[in-house]
CSV table of C-alpha atoms in Angstrom, one decimal:
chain,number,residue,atom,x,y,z
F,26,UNK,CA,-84.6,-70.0,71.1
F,27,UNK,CA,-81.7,-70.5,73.5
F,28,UNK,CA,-79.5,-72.6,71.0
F,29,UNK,CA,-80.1,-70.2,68.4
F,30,UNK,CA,-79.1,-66.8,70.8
F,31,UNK,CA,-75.7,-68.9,71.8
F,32,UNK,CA,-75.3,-69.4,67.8
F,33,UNK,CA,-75.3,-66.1,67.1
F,34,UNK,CA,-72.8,-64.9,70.5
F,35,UNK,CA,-70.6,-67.7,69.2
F,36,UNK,CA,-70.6,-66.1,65.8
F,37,UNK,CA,-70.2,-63.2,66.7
F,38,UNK,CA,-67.4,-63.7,68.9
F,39,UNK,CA,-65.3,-65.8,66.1
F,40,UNK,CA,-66.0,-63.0,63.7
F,41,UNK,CA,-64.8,-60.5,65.9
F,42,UNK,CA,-61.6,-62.5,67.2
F,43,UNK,CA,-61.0,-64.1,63.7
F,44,UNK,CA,-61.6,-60.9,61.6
F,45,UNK,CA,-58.7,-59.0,63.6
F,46,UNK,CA,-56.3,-61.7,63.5
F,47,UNK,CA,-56.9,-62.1,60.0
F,48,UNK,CA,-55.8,-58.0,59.7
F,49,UNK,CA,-52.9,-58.7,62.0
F,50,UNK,CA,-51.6,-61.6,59.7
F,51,UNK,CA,-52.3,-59.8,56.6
F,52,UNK,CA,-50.5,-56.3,57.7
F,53,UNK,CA,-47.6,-58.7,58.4
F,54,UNK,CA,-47.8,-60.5,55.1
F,55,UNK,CA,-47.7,-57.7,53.3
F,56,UNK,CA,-44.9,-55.8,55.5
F,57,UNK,CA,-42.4,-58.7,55.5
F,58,UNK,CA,-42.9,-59.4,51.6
F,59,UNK,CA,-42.3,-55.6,51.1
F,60,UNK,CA,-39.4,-56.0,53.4
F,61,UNK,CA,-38.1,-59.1,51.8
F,62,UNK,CA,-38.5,-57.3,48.2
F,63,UNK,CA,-36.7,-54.2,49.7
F,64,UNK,CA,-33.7,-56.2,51.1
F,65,UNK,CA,-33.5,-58.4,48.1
F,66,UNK,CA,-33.3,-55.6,45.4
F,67,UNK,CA,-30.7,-53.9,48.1
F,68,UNK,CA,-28.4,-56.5,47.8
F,69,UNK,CA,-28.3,-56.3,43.6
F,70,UNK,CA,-27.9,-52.7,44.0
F,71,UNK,CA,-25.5,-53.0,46.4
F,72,UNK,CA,-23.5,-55.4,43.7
F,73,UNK,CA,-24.2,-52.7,41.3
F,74,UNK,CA,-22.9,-50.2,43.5
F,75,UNK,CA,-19.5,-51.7,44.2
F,76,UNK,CA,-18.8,-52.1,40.3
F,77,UNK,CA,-19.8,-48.4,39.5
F,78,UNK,CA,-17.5,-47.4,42.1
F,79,UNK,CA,-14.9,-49.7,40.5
F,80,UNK,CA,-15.4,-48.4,36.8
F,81,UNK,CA,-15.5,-44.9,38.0
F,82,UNK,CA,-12.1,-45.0,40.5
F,83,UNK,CA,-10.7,-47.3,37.3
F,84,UNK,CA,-11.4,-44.3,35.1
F,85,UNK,CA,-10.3,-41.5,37.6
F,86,UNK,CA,-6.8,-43.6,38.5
F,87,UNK,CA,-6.1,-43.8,34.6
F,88,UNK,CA,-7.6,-40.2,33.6
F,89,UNK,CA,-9.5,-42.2,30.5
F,90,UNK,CA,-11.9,-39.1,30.0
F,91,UNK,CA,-8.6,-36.5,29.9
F,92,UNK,CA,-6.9,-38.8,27.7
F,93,UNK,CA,-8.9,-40.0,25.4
F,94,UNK,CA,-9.1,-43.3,26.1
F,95,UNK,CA,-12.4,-44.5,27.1
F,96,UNK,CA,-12.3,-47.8,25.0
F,97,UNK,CA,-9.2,-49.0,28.0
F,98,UNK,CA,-12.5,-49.5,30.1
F,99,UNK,CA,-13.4,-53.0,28.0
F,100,UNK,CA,-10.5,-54.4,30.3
F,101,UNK,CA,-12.1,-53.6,32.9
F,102,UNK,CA,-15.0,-56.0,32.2
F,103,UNK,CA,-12.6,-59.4,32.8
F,104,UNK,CA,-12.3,-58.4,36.4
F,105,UNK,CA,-15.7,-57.8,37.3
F,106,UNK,CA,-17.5,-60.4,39.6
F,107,UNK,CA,-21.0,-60.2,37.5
F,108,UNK,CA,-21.7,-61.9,34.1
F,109,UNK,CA,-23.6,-60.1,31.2
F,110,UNK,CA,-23.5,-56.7,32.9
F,111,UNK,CA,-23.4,-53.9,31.0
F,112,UNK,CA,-20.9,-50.5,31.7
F,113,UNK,CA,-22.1,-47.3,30.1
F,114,UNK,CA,-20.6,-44.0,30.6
F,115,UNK,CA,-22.8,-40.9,30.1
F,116,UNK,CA,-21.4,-37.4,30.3
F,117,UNK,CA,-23.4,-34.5,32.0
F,118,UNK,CA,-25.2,-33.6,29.3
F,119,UNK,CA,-26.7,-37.5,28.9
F,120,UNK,CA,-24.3,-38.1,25.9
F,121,UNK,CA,-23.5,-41.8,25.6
F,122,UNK,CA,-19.1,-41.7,25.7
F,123,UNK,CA,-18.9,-46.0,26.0
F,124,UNK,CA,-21.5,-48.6,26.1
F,125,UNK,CA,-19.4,-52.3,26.1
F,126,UNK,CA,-22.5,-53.6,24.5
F,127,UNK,CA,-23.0,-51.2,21.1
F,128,UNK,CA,-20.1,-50.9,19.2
F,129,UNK,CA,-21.0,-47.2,18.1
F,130,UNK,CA,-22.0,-45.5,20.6
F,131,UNK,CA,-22.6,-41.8,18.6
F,132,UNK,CA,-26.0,-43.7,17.2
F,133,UNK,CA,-27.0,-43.5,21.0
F,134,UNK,CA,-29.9,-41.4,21.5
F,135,UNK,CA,-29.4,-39.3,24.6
F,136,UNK,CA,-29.7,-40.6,28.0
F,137,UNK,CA,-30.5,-37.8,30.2
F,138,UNK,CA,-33.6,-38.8,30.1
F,139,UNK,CA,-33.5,-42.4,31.1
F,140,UNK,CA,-35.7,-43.2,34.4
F,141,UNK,CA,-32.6,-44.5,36.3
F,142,UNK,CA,-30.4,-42.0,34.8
F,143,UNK,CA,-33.1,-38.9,35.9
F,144,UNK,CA,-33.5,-40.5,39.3
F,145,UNK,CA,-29.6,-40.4,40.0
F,146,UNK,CA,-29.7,-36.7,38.4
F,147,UNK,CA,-31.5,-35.5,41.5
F,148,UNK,CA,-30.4,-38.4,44.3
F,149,UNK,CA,-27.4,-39.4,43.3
F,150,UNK,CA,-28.6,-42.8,42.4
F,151,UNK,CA,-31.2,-44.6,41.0
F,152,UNK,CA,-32.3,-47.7,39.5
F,153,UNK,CA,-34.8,-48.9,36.8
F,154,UNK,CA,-36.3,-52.0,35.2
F,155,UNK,CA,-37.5,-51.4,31.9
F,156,UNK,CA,-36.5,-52.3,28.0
F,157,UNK,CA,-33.4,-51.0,26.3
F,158,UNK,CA,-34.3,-49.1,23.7
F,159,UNK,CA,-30.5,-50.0,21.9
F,160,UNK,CA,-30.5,-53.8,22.6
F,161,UNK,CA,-34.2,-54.4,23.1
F,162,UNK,CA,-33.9,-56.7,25.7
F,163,UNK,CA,-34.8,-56.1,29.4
F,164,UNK,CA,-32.0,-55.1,32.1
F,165,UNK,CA,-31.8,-54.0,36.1
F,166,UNK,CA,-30.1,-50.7,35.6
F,167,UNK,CA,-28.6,-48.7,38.2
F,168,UNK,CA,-27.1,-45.4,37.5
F,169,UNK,CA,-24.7,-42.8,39.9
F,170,UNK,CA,-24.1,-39.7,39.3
F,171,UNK,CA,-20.4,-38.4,39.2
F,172,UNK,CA,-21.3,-34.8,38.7
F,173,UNK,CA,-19.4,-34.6,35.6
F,174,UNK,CA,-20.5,-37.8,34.3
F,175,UNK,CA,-22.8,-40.5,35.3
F,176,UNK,CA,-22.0,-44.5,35.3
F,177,UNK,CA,-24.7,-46.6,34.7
F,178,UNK,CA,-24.0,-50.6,35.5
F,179,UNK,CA,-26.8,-52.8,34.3
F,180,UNK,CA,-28.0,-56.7,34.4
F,181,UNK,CA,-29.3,-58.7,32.4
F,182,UNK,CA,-33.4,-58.6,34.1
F,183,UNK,CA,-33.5,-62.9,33.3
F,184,UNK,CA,-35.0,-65.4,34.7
F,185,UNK,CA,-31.7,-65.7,37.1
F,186,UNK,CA,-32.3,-62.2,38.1
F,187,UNK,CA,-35.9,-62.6,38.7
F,188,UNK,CA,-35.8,-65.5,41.0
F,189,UNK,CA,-33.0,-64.3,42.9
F,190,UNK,CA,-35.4,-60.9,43.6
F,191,UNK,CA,-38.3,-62.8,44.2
F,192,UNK,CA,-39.3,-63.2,48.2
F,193,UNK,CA,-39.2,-66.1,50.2
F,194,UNK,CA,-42.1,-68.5,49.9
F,195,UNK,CA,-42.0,-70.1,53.2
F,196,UNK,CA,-42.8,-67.1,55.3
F,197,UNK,CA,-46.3,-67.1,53.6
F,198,UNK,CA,-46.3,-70.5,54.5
F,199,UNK,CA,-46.0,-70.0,58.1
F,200,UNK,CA,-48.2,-67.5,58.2
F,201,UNK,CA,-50.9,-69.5,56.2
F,202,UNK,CA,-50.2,-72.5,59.3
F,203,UNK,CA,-50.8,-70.3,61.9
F,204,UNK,CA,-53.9,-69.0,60.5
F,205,UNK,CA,-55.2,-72.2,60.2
F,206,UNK,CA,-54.2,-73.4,63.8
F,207,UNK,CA,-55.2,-70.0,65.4
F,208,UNK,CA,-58.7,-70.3,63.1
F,209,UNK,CA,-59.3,-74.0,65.1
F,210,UNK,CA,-58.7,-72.4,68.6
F,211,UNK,CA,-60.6,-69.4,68.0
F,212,UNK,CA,-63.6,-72.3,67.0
F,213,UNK,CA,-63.1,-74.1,70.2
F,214,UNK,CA,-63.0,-70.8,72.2
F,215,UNK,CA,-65.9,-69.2,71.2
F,216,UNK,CA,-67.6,-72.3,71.5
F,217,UNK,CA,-67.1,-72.4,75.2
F,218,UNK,CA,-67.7,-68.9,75.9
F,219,UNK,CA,-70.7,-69.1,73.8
F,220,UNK,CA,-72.4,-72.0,75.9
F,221,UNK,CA,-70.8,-70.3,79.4
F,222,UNK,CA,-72.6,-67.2,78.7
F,223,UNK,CA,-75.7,-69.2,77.3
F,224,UNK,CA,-76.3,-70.7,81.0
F,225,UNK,CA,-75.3,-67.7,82.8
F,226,UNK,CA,-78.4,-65.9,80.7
F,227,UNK,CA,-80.4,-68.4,81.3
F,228,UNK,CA,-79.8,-68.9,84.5
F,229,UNK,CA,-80.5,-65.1,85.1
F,230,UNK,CA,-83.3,-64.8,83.3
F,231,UNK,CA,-85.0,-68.0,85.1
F,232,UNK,CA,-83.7,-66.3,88.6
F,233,UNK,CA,-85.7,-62.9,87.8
F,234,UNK,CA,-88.7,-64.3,87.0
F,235,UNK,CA,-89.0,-66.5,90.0
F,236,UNK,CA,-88.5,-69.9,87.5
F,237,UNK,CA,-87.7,-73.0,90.0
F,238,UNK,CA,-84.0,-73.8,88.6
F,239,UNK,CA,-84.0,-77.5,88.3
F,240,UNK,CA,-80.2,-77.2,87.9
F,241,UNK,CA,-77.3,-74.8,88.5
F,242,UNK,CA,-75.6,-74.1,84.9
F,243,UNK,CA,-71.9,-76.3,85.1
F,244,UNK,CA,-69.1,-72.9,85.4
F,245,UNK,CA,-66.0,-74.9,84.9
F,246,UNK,CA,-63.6,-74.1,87.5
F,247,UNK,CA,-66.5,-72.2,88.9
F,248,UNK,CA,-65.3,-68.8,87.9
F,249,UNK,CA,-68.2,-66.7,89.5
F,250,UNK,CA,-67.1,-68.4,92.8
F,251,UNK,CA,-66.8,-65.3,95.4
């Protein structure tokens, strides 16, 4: 009866000490994959960012919209420090004025809608990572809005692109070790508290009832000592 009631102290113990460290590992898990995610798509973006800017100070300094003279913007695309991306300039109204990647842009269907384009419309930027529905293949766009235009700079979603947004591995790893070292201590924890709190029963119980106690239960380091 004894070995059975310090069975099922033990057990519950490790549950209890096991099932919150198991939370605590998996709230971090999932906080620093979101946070890795975050930081990696922020560093795209940020790419992104600096060649809108680019196309759009490019486009101010040589007044290509005043002028007439969108097309100029294809030289633009030899200094840029991304391969495959793709430039397009949409006026206010979401009418495609250049796209280096369809030579007419007039069959453009209008791109006010567009996710990236609609998130920019109301925060000033926004991003996306969907299908074209010109090229029909899959990009990263990211879109900023100009007021009286929007620029919307866009990669190629490949299998480059993926792995360089996909999270670190070996944080799960670590986590995955600790778990595994922290689950063997917690097993040779409980087990001594299980059996230290075993004899102390015991040894109450057979104290109250007037039992002759052949033997004092071993306390190591004799912690009820007063």
């Amino acid at each position: 009866m004894a070995i059975t009631r310090k069975r099922s102290f033990r057990s519950r113990i490790f549950v209890s000490f096991l099932a919150a460290f198991t939370l605590f590992a998996v709230a971090t898990l999932l906080f620093q994959y979101d946070r890795e995610k975050k930081y990696r798509a922020a560093q795209l973006e940020n790419t992104l960012d600096n060649i809108t800017s680019f196309a759009h100070n490019f486009i101010e300094e040589n007044k290509l919209i005043e002028n007439n003279e969108i097309y100029k913007m294809d030289s633009l695309l030899k200094i840029l420090p991304l391969n495959n991306e793709r430039i397009t300039l949409i006026d206010d109204e979401g009418i495609v004025l250049y796209d280096n990647e369809v030579g007419n842009v007039s069959a453009m269907g209008n791109h006010l809608m567009r996710p990236e384009v609609q998130k920019s419309l109301y925060a000033g930027k926004g991003s996306s990572i969907r299908e074209s529905a010109t090229t029909k293949q899959s990009y990263y766009y990211y879109s900023i809005n100009y007021n009286e235009y929007f620029i919307r700079t866009a990669v190629l979603y490949n299998v480059e692109v993926k792995d360089f947004l996909k999270t670190e591995r070996i944080f799960i790893f670590f986590i995955l070790t600790v778990f595994i070292l922290m689950w063997i201590l917690l097993s040779q924890l409980t087990k001594r508290i299980g059996l230290f709190i075993s004899q102390l029963r015991d040894f109450a119980v057979s104290a109250a009832i007037g039992e002759e106690i052949e033997k004092e239960p071993d306390f190591a380091d004799r912690e009820l000592d007063v």
